[in-house]
């Protein structure tokens, strides 16, 4: 059963996702549960995503960092990108081969790495940034913005040959 944040009921796992209403009180409630030996799970490790104005919008990984800073811990499990569990589940339910799918994303460490690990083709929205060399692979296609990607589809240009 699910236990809401702040409940006095015992829980076995604290699951953290993007929460635009994250507060000091929620931080305190999460850390209180974790000091009782509860497992910490993140829906993804993204620290931020790009905002429409180019700003960095806090994501799940930033909240996890705050929680770990208070607890002094360093251990958490991530069940989202780049973990291929969710990719495989989607492929299984849709009965589609990975090579027939395209993962489009703006985070090389989660979106693009997850698609790559799942065997999908990848499109990276770079926002003008270079792709990290330490990942050991490159995206199949790089575009600088969503607008550029839309251009491909509107003109029916071929992304992959």
Tab-separated table of N, CA and C in Angstrom:
chain	number	residue	atom	x	y	z
A	1	UNK	N	0.835	-1.186	0.000
A	1	UNK	CA	0.000	0.000	0.000
A	1	UNK	C	0.882	1.252	0.000
A	2	UNK	N	0.342	2.317	-0.500
A	2	UNK	CA	1.065	3.575	-0.552
A	2	UNK	C	0.839	4.368	0.725
A	3	UNK	N	1.902	4.967	1.186
A	3	UNK	CA	1.845	5.822	2.361
A	3	UNK	C	2.264	7.214	1.936
A	4	UNK	N	1.426	8.215	2.101
A	4	UNK	CA	1.809	9.568	1.674
A	4	UNK	C	2.946	10.134	2.510
A	5	UNK	N	3.688	11.033	1.907
A	5	UNK	CA	4.764	11.705	2.618
A	5	UNK	C	4.174	12.373	3.852
A	6	UNK	N	4.865	12.233	4.973
A	6	UNK	CA	4.417	12.860	6.206
A	6	UNK	C	3.573	11.958	7.078
A	7	UNK	N	3.175	10.796	6.552
A	7	UNK	CA	2.379	9.867	7.335
A	7	UNK	C	3.236	9.292	8.458
A	8	UNK	N	2.607	8.986	9.551
A	8	UNK	CA	3.317	8.373	10.692
A	8	UNK	C	3.387	6.854	10.541
A	9	UNK	N	2.716	6.314	9.507
A	9	UNK	CA	2.748	4.873	9.256
A	9	UNK	C	4.130	4.465	8.764
A	10	UNK	N	4.530	3.239	9.097
A	10	UNK	CA	5.821	2.710	8.642
A	10	UNK	C	5.770	2.439	7.142
A	11	UNK	N	6.887	2.683	6.471
A	11	UNK	CA	7.004	2.333	5.057
A	11	UNK	C	8.310	1.588	4.846
A	12	UNK	N	8.400	0.852	3.751
A	12	UNK	CA	9.602	0.087	3.429
A	12	UNK	C	10.477	0.785	2.402
A	13	UNK	N	9.863	1.661	1.597
A	13	UNK	CA	10.577	2.326	0.504
A	13	UNK	C	10.091	3.770	0.413
A	14	UNK	N	11.024	4.690	0.194
A	14	UNK	CA	10.681	6.072	-0.136
A	14	UNK	C	10.984	6.241	-1.619
A	15	UNK	N	9.946	6.568	-2.408
A	15	UNK	CA	10.102	6.762	-3.846
A	15	UNK	C	10.035	8.259	-4.122
A	16	UNK	N	11.067	8.765	-4.820
A	16	UNK	CA	11.143	10.193	-5.119
A	16	UNK	C	11.103	10.388	-6.626
A	17	UNK	N	10.241	11.303	-7.041
A	17	UNK	CA	10.146	11.710	-8.434
A	17	UNK	C	10.177	13.225	-8.497
A	18	UNK	N	10.088	13.762	-9.693
A	18	UNK	CA	10.065	15.222	-9.839
A	18	UNK	C	8.883	15.760	-9.048
A	19	UNK	N	9.143	16.727	-8.198
A	19	UNK	CA	8.115	17.264	-7.311
A	19	UNK	C	8.247	18.777	-7.234
A	20	UNK	N	7.481	19.509	-8.055
A	20	UNK	CA	7.586	20.969	-8.034
A	20	UNK	C	7.084	21.585	-6.731
A	21	UNK	N	6.479	20.775	-5.850
A	21	UNK	CA	5.984	21.268	-4.570
A	21	UNK	C	6.839	20.772	-3.395
A	22	UNK	N	8.044	20.302	-3.707
A	22	UNK	CA	8.967	19.815	-2.682
A	22	UNK	C	9.238	20.932	-1.686
A	23	UNK	N	9.147	20.606	-0.410
A	23	UNK	CA	9.324	21.606	0.645
A	23	UNK	C	10.316	21.114	1.689
A	24	UNK	N	10.657	22.011	2.573
A	24	UNK	CA	11.507	21.649	3.702
A	24	UNK	C	10.836	20.537	4.513
A	25	UNK	N	9.536	20.642	4.703
A	25	UNK	CA	8.796	19.640	5.467
A	25	UNK	C	8.872	18.264	4.795
A	26	UNK	N	8.724	18.219	3.468
A	26	UNK	CA	8.832	16.941	2.754
A	26	UNK	C	10.249	16.379	2.853
A	27	UNK	N	11.233	17.260	2.760
A	27	UNK	CA	12.623	16.832	2.926
A	27	UNK	C	12.808	16.198	4.295
A	28	UNK	N	12.302	16.850	5.314
A	28	UNK	CA	12.420	16.339	6.677
A	28	UNK	C	11.717	14.989	6.823
A	29	UNK	N	10.504	14.858	6.273
A	29	UNK	CA	9.765	13.594	6.354
A	29	UNK	C	10.512	12.460	5.655
A	30	UNK	N	11.060	12.726	4.478
A	30	UNK	CA	11.825	11.697	3.750
A	30	UNK	C	13.047	11.262	4.535
A	31	UNK	N	13.776	12.230	5.050
A	31	UNK	CA	15.007	11.880	5.773
A	31	UNK	C	14.707	11.153	7.074
A	32	UNK	N	13.596	11.488	7.717
A	32	UNK	CA	13.201	10.783	8.942
A	32	UNK	C	12.960	9.309	8.621
A	33	UNK	N	12.261	9.013	7.534
A	33	UNK	CA	12.000	7.626	7.144
A	33	UNK	C	13.298	6.896	6.806
A	34	UNK	N	14.202	7.587	6.127
A	34	UNK	CA	15.438	6.934	5.699
A	34	UNK	C	16.371	6.631	6.862
A	35	UNK	N	16.319	7.404	7.920
A	35	UNK	CA	17.164	7.107	9.080
A	35	UNK	C	16.656	5.881	9.834
A	36	UNK	N	15.452	5.424	9.475
A	36	UNK	CA	14.896	4.201	10.066
A	36	UNK	C	15.216	2.974	9.217
A	37	UNK	N	16.113	3.120	8.233
A	37	UNK	CA	16.546	1.989	7.424
A	37	UNK	C	15.708	1.713	6.198
A	38	UNK	N	14.895	2.640	5.789
A	38	UNK	CA	14.046	2.482	4.614
A	38	UNK	C	14.874	2.685	3.350
A	39	UNK	N	14.524	1.979	2.289
A	39	UNK	CA	15.234	2.063	1.011
A	39	UNK	C	14.795	3.304	0.241
A	40	UNK	N	15.758	3.960	-0.432
A	40	UNK	CA	15.490	5.147	-1.237
A	40	UNK	C	15.506	4.780	-2.718
A	41	UNK	N	14.431	5.122	-3.434
A	41	UNK	CA	14.310	4.823	-4.859
A	41	UNK	C	13.981	6.112	-5.605
A	42	UNK	N	14.702	6.353	-6.691
A	42	UNK	CA	14.454	7.518	-7.542
A	42	UNK	C	13.823	7.058	-8.843
A	43	UNK	N	12.874	7.846	-9.349
A	43	UNK	CA	12.282	7.478	-10.637
A	43	UNK	C	13.238	7.787	-11.777
A	44	UNK	N	14.212	8.672	-11.548
A	44	UNK	CA	15.304	8.922	-12.492
A	44	UNK	C	16.370	9.745	-11.779
A	45	UNK	N	17.596	9.719	-12.266
A	45	UNK	CA	18.668	10.465	-11.597
A	45	UNK	C	18.928	11.860	-12.184
A	46	UNK	N	18.073	12.336	-13.099
A	46	UNK	CA	18.298	13.650	-13.710
A	46	UNK	C	18.384	14.739	-12.648
A	47	UNK	N	19.429	15.539	-12.717
A	47	UNK	CA	19.561	16.670	-11.793
A	47	UNK	C	18.675	17.836	-12.208
A	48	UNK	N	18.504	18.017	-13.508
A	48	UNK	CA	17.672	19.109	-14.025
A	48	UNK	C	17.266	18.797	-15.457
A	49	UNK	N	16.316	19.578	-15.941
A	49	UNK	CA	15.990	19.554	-17.362
A	49	UNK	C	15.959	21.005	-17.831
A	50	UNK	N	16.194	21.222	-19.115
A	50	UNK	CA	16.223	22.600	-19.604
A	50	UNK	C	14.827	23.214	-19.640
A	51	UNK	N	14.723	24.427	-19.113
A	51	UNK	CA	13.467	25.165	-19.160
A	51	UNK	C	13.307	25.855	-20.500
A	52	UNK	N	12.124	26.346	-20.760
A	52	UNK	CA	11.844	27.010	-22.028
A	52	UNK	C	12.734	28.227	-22.249
A	53	UNK	N	13.119	28.880	-21.169
A	53	UNK	CA	13.955	30.085	-21.280
A	53	UNK	C	15.446	29.764	-21.208
A	54	UNK	N	15.796	28.461	-21.227
A	54	UNK	CA	17.192	28.052	-21.160
A	54	UNK	C	17.689	27.838	-19.741
A	55	UNK	N	16.853	28.089	-18.749
A	55	UNK	CA	17.253	27.885	-17.356
A	55	UNK	C	17.274	26.392	-17.027
A	56	UNK	N	17.878	26.059	-15.909
A	56	UNK	CA	17.918	24.678	-15.443
A	56	UNK	C	16.794	24.477	-14.423
A	57	UNK	N	15.851	23.599	-14.760
A	57	UNK	CA	14.712	23.310	-13.898
A	57	UNK	C	15.057	22.077	-13.056
A	58	UNK	N	15.010	22.188	-11.719
A	58	UNK	CA	15.377	21.050	-10.857
A	58	UNK	C	14.547	19.807	-11.159
A	59	UNK	N	15.226	18.665	-11.109
A	59	UNK	CA	14.600	17.373	-11.368
A	59	UNK	C	14.814	16.448	-10.170
A	60	UNK	N	14.432	15.211	-10.327
A	60	UNK	CA	14.479	14.208	-9.269
A	60	UNK	C	15.858	14.077	-8.634
A	61	UNK	N	16.905	14.051	-9.453
A	61	UNK	CA	18.261	13.891	-8.915
A	61	UNK	C	18.653	14.998	-7.951
A	62	UNK	N	18.153	16.204	-8.179
A	62	UNK	CA	18.433	17.309	-7.261
A	62	UNK	C	17.763	17.058	-5.909
A	63	UNK	N	16.548	16.519	-5.936
A	63	UNK	CA	15.853	16.204	-4.685
A	63	UNK	C	16.563	15.062	-3.953
A	64	UNK	N	16.987	14.056	-4.720
A	64	UNK	CA	17.739	12.938	-4.124
A	64	UNK	C	19.019	13.464	-3.478
A	65	UNK	N	19.706	14.387	-4.155
A	65	UNK	CA	20.935	14.972	-3.600
A	65	UNK	C	20.669	15.676	-2.280
A	66	UNK	N	19.558	16.400	-2.202
A	66	UNK	CA	19.211	17.086	-0.953
A	66	UNK	C	18.944	16.069	0.156
A	67	UNK	N	18.207	15.018	-0.158
A	67	UNK	CA	17.892	13.987	0.836
A	67	UNK	C	19.169	13.304	1.321
A	68	UNK	N	20.053	12.947	0.387
A	68	UNK	CA	21.305	12.282	0.757
A	68	UNK	C	22.224	13.211	1.552
A	69	UNK	N	22.175	14.501	1.259
A	69	UNK	CA	22.993	15.460	2.019
A	69	UNK	C	22.579	15.469	3.482
A	70	UNK	N	21.293	15.339	3.742
A	70	UNK	CA	20.806	15.354	5.121
A	70	UNK	C	21.075	14.026	5.816
A	71	UNK	N	20.849	12.913	5.114
A	71	UNK	CA	21.005	11.600	5.748
A	71	UNK	C	22.456	11.160	5.846
A	72	UNK	N	23.320	11.772	5.032
A	72	UNK	CA	24.712	11.337	5.005
A	72	UNK	C	24.897	10.069	4.192
A	73	UNK	N	23.843	9.629	3.544
A	73	UNK	CA	23.907	8.414	2.744
A	73	UNK	C	24.401	8.699	1.338
A	74	UNK	N	24.594	7.634	0.591
A	74	UNK	CA	24.988	7.775	-0.814
A	74	UNK	C	24.309	6.724	-1.673
A	75	UNK	N	23.510	5.873	-1.047
A	75	UNK	CA	22.933	4.742	-1.756
A	75	UNK	C	21.463	4.977	-2.085
A	76	UNK	N	21.130	4.827	-3.357
A	76	UNK	CA	19.742	4.842	-3.794
A	76	UNK	C	19.652	4.035	-5.071
A	77	UNK	N	18.471	3.566	-5.369
A	77	UNK	CA	18.246	2.814	-6.599
A	77	UNK	C	17.445	3.684	-7.551
A	78	UNK	N	17.848	3.688	-8.806
A	78	UNK	CA	17.100	4.416	-9.831
A	78	UNK	C	16.395	3.406	-10.716
A	79	UNK	N	15.104	3.588	-10.894
A	79	UNK	CA	14.332	2.650	-11.702
A	79	UNK	C	13.981	3.219	-13.074
A	80	UNK	N	14.325	4.467	-13.310
A	80	UNK	CA	14.027	5.099	-14.591
A	80	UNK	C	15.247	5.131	-15.483
A	81	UNK	N	15.170	5.956	-16.525
A	81	UNK	CA	16.291	6.099	-17.452
A	81	UNK	C	17.567	6.410	-16.673
A	82	UNK	N	18.687	5.838	-17.015
A	82	UNK	CA	18.995	4.976	-18.151
A	82	UNK	C	18.775	3.486	-17.902
A	83	UNK	N	18.224	3.113	-16.759
A	83	UNK	CA	17.922	1.707	-16.487
A	83	UNK	C	17.003	1.191	-17.598
A	84	UNK	N	17.340	0.067	-18.189
A	84	UNK	CA	16.579	-0.387	-19.362
A	84	UNK	C	15.296	-1.133	-19.008
A	85	UNK	N	15.017	-1.292	-17.720
A	85	UNK	CA	13.792	-1.988	-17.317
A	85	UNK	C	12.566	-1.352	-17.974
A	86	UNK	N	12.432	-0.038	-17.850
A	86	UNK	CA	11.243	0.627	-18.402
A	86	UNK	C	11.223	0.546	-19.928
A	87	UNK	N	12.376	0.658	-20.561
A	87	UNK	CA	12.445	0.523	-22.015
A	87	UNK	C	11.976	-0.874	-22.437
A	88	UNK	N	12.500	-1.894	-21.770
A	88	UNK	CA	12.133	-3.270	-22.107
A	88	UNK	C	10.649	-3.532	-21.874
A	89	UNK	N	10.094	-2.957	-20.817
A	89	UNK	CA	8.672	-3.146	-20.515
A	89	UNK	C	7.812	-2.531	-21.622
A	90	UNK	N	8.175	-1.349	-22.077
A	90	UNK	CA	7.436	-0.691	-23.156
A	90	UNK	C	7.546	-1.502	-24.450
A	91	UNK	N	8.753	-1.974	-24.752
A	91	UNK	CA	8.950	-2.778	-25.961
A	91	UNK	C	8.128	-4.066	-25.895
A	92	UNK	N	8.131	-4.688	-24.726
A	92	UNK	CA	7.382	-5.926	-24.540
A	92	UNK	C	5.880	-5.698	-24.715
A	93	UNK	N	5.356	-4.651	-24.104
A	93	UNK	CA	3.917	-4.381	-24.173
A	93	UNK	C	3.467	-3.917	-25.554
A	94	UNK	N	4.357	-3.271	-26.287
A	94	UNK	CA	3.980	-2.788	-27.619
A	94	UNK	C	4.360	-3.771	-28.724
A	95	UNK	N	5.095	-4.823	-28.376
A	95	UNK	CA	5.540	-5.839	-29.337
A	95	UNK	C	6.293	-5.218	-30.507
A	96	UNK	N	7.176	-4.283	-30.188
A	96	UNK	CA	7.981	-3.597	-31.193
A	96	UNK	C	9.452	-3.911	-30.933
A	97	UNK	N	10.203	-4.112	-31.997
A	97	UNK	CA	11.636	-4.364	-31.869
A	97	UNK	C	12.358	-3.056	-31.532
A	98	UNK	N	13.390	-3.106	-30.700
A	98	UNK	CA	14.090	-1.882	-30.308
A	98	UNK	C	14.622	-1.080	-31.492
A	99	UNK	N	15.100	-1.770	-32.511
A	99	UNK	CA	15.669	-1.056	-33.657
A	99	UNK	C	14.610	-0.313	-34.480
A	100	UNK	N	13.337	-0.580	-34.183
A	100	UNK	CA	12.245	0.139	-34.837
A	100	UNK	C	11.815	1.380	-34.044
A	101	UNK	N	12.479	1.611	-32.921
A	101	UNK	CA	12.106	2.714	-32.037
A	101	UNK	C	13.184	3.793	-32.024
A	102	UNK	N	12.758	4.993	-31.705
A	102	UNK	CA	13.683	6.114	-31.572
A	102	UNK	C	13.489	6.733	-30.195
A	103	UNK	N	14.560	6.830	-29.435
A	103	UNK	CA	14.529	7.537	-28.154
A	103	UNK	C	14.991	8.963	-28.420
A	104	UNK	N	14.132	9.930	-28.134
A	104	UNK	CA	14.455	11.336	-28.311
A	104	UNK	C	14.603	11.948	-26.929
A	105	UNK	N	15.712	12.628	-26.691
A	105	UNK	CA	15.890	13.236	-25.379
A	105	UNK	C	16.975	14.282	-25.360
A	106	UNK	N	17.025	15.015	-24.250
A	106	UNK	CA	18.015	16.081	-24.123
A	106	UNK	C	19.071	15.792	-23.064
A	107	UNK	N	18.985	14.645	-22.398
A	107	UNK	CA	19.991	14.299	-21.396
A	107	UNK	C	20.789	13.097	-21.892
A	108	UNK	N	22.071	13.314	-22.206
A	108	UNK	CA	22.866	12.201	-22.724
A	108	UNK	C	23.038	11.056	-21.726
A	109	UNK	N	23.048	11.383	-20.424
A	109	UNK	CA	23.323	10.375	-19.402
A	109	UNK	C	22.103	9.534	-19.037
A	110	UNK	N	20.913	9.994	-19.352
A	110	UNK	CA	19.715	9.219	-19.034
A	110	UNK	C	18.951	8.865	-20.308
A	111	UNK	N	18.468	9.855	-21.028
A	111	UNK	CA	17.658	9.614	-22.223
A	111	UNK	C	18.434	8.835	-23.280
A	112	UNK	N	19.550	9.378	-23.701
A	112	UNK	CA	20.291	8.800	-24.828
A	112	UNK	C	20.994	7.510	-24.418
A	113	UNK	N	21.584	7.488	-23.233
A	113	UNK	CA	22.226	6.254	-22.775
A	113	UNK	C	21.195	5.138	-22.601
A	114	UNK	N	20.027	5.456	-22.056
A	114	UNK	CA	18.979	4.446	-21.896
A	114	UNK	C	18.530	3.878	-23.230
A	115	UNK	N	18.284	4.750	-24.207
A	115	UNK	CA	17.896	4.289	-25.540
A	115	UNK	C	18.978	3.438	-26.177
A	116	UNK	N	20.217	3.884	-26.041
A	116	UNK	CA	21.362	3.142	-26.590
A	116	UNK	C	21.450	1.747	-25.951
A	117	UNK	N	21.356	1.679	-24.628
A	117	UNK	CA	21.451	0.397	-23.925
A	117	UNK	C	20.305	-0.548	-24.297
A	118	UNK	N	19.148	0.033	-24.627
A	118	UNK	CA	17.990	-0.783	-25.008
A	118	UNK	C	18.034	-1.192	-26.479
A	119	UNK	N	19.021	-0.708	-27.234
A	119	UNK	CA	19.145	-1.067	-28.643
A	119	UNK	C	18.331	-0.208	-29.588
A	120	UNK	N	17.877	0.939	-29.095
A	120	UNK	CA	17.083	1.841	-29.927
A	120	UNK	C	17.976	2.821	-30.664
A	121	UNK	N	17.428	3.418	-31.699
A	121	UNK	CA	18.106	4.540	-32.330
A	121	UNK	C	17.858	5.760	-31.451
A	122	UNK	N	18.770	6.717	-31.495
A	122	UNK	CA	18.660	7.843	-30.573
A	122	UNK	C	18.782	9.181	-31.295
A	123	UNK	N	18.009	10.147	-30.814
A	123	UNK	CA	18.082	11.518	-31.283
A	123	UNK	C	18.321	12.389	-30.055
A	124	UNK	N	19.430	13.102	-30.077
A	124	UNK	CA	19.785	13.960	-28.951
A	124	UNK	C	19.481	15.410	-29.278
A	125	UNK	N	18.732	16.064	-28.406
A	125	UNK	CA	18.483	17.500	-28.518
A	125	UNK	C	19.575	18.180	-27.695
A	126	UNK	N	20.551	18.747	-28.378
A	126	UNK	CA	21.790	19.193	-27.730
A	126	UNK	C	21.722	20.556	-27.059
A	127	UNK	N	20.788	21.391	-27.449
A	127	UNK	CA	20.738	22.773	-26.936
A	127	UNK	C	22.097	23.454	-27.104
A	128	UNK	N	22.821	23.061	-28.168
A	128	UNK	CA	24.106	23.678	-28.480
A	128	UNK	C	25.291	23.163	-27.682
A	129	UNK	N	25.107	22.124	-26.891
A	129	UNK	CA	26.185	21.571	-26.065
A	129	UNK	C	26.847	20.394	-26.786
A	130	UNK	N	28.144	20.171	-26.516
A	130	UNK	CA	28.807	18.997	-27.110
A	130	UNK	C	28.382	17.711	-26.395
A	131	UNK	N	28.347	16.615	-27.119
A	131	UNK	CA	28.006	15.324	-26.518
A	131	UNK	C	29.181	14.833	-25.685
A	132	UNK	N	28.953	14.342	-24.470
A	132	UNK	CA	30.055	13.885	-23.607
A	132	UNK	C	30.818	12.710	-24.218
A	133	UNK	N	32.119	12.830	-24.272
A	133	UNK	CA	32.951	11.778	-24.852
A	133	UNK	C	33.074	10.567	-23.939
A	134	UNK	N	32.874	10.744	-22.632
A	134	UNK	CA	33.092	9.661	-21.674
A	134	UNK	C	32.033	8.557	-21.732
A	135	UNK	N	30.975	8.725	-22.510
A	135	UNK	CA	29.946	7.690	-22.594
A	135	UNK	C	30.340	6.544	-23.527
A	136	UNK	N	31.259	6.792	-24.440
A	136	UNK	CA	31.741	5.723	-25.306
A	136	UNK	C	30.855	5.424	-26.496
A	137	UNK	N	29.872	6.221	-26.757
A	137	UNK	CA	29.010	6.077	-27.924
A	137	UNK	C	28.497	7.469	-28.277
A	138	UNK	N	27.882	7.583	-29.428
A	138	UNK	CA	27.297	8.853	-29.855
A	138	UNK	C	25.848	8.621	-30.265
A	139	UNK	N	25.024	9.658	-30.180
A	139	UNK	CA	23.652	9.501	-30.657
A	139	UNK	C	23.640	9.320	-32.169
A	140	UNK	N	22.594	8.698	-32.671
A	140	UNK	CA	22.484	8.503	-34.119
A	140	UNK	C	22.271	9.820	-34.839
A	141	UNK	N	21.487	10.706	-34.234
A	141	UNK	CA	21.203	12.015	-34.812
A	141	UNK	C	21.277	13.041	-33.690
A	142	UNK	N	21.834	14.212	-34.005
A	142	UNK	CA	21.862	15.326	-33.057
A	142	UNK	C	21.169	16.515	-33.689
A	143	UNK	N	20.242	17.102	-32.943
A	143	UNK	CA	19.590	18.344	-33.356
A	143	UNK	C	19.804	19.347	-32.230
A	144	UNK	N	19.762	20.624	-32.565
A	144	UNK	CA	20.025	21.622	-31.526
A	144	UNK	C	18.790	21.996	-30.730
A	145	UNK	N	17.590	21.732	-31.285
A	145	UNK	CA	16.369	22.121	-30.577
A	145	UNK	C	15.197	21.269	-31.035
A	146	UNK	N	14.119	21.347	-30.276
A	146	UNK	CA	12.885	20.675	-30.674
A	146	UNK	C	12.431	21.213	-32.028
A	147	UNK	N	12.586	22.519	-32.218
A	147	UNK	CA	12.190	23.130	-33.483
A	147	UNK	C	12.887	22.498	-34.670
A	148	UNK	N	14.163	22.199	-34.498
A	148	UNK	CA	14.906	21.551	-35.575
A	148	UNK	C	14.379	20.138	-35.811
A	149	UNK	N	14.014	19.452	-34.757
A	149	UNK	CA	13.460	18.108	-34.880
A	149	UNK	C	12.108	18.155	-35.582
A	150	UNK	N	11.279	19.117	-35.216
A	150	UNK	CA	9.989	19.293	-35.868
A	150	UNK	C	10.186	19.519	-37.359
A	151	UNK	N	11.213	20.273	-37.712
A	151	UNK	CA	11.544	20.548	-39.114
A	151	UNK	C	11.724	19.235	-39.892
A	152	UNK	N	12.427	18.259	-39.293
A	152	UNK	CA	12.626	16.968	-39.948
A	152	UNK	C	11.287	16.305	-40.264
A	153	UNK	N	10.385	16.328	-39.290
A	153	UNK	CA	9.112	15.649	-39.463
A	153	UNK	C	8.186	16.399	-40.408
A	154	UNK	N	8.169	17.722	-40.318
A	154	UNK	CA	7.294	18.495	-41.207
A	154	UNK	C	7.717	18.382	-42.658
A	155	UNK	N	8.998	18.346	-42.882
A	155	UNK	CA	9.497	18.214	-44.254
A	155	UNK	C	9.664	16.757	-44.664
A	156	UNK	N	9.321	15.865	-43.732
A	156	UNK	CA	9.422	14.421	-43.959
A	156	UNK	C	10.831	14.029	-44.397
A	157	UNK	N	11.806	14.710	-43.823
A	157	UNK	CA	13.194	14.341	-44.100
A	157	UNK	C	13.516	13.050	-43.393
A	158	UNK	N	14.413	12.315	-43.942
A	158	UNK	CA	14.801	11.040	-43.365
A	158	UNK	C	15.842	11.277	-42.284
A	159	UNK	N	15.536	10.824	-41.066
A	159	UNK	CA	16.483	10.930	-39.963
A	159	UNK	C	17.532	9.833	-40.038
A	160	UNK	N	17.098	8.657	-40.447
A	160	UNK	CA	17.980	7.496	-40.458
A	160	UNK	C	17.960	6.878	-41.839
A	161	UNK	N	19.101	6.500	-42.298
A	161	UNK	CA	19.175	5.817	-43.596
A	161	UNK	C	19.374	4.335	-43.399
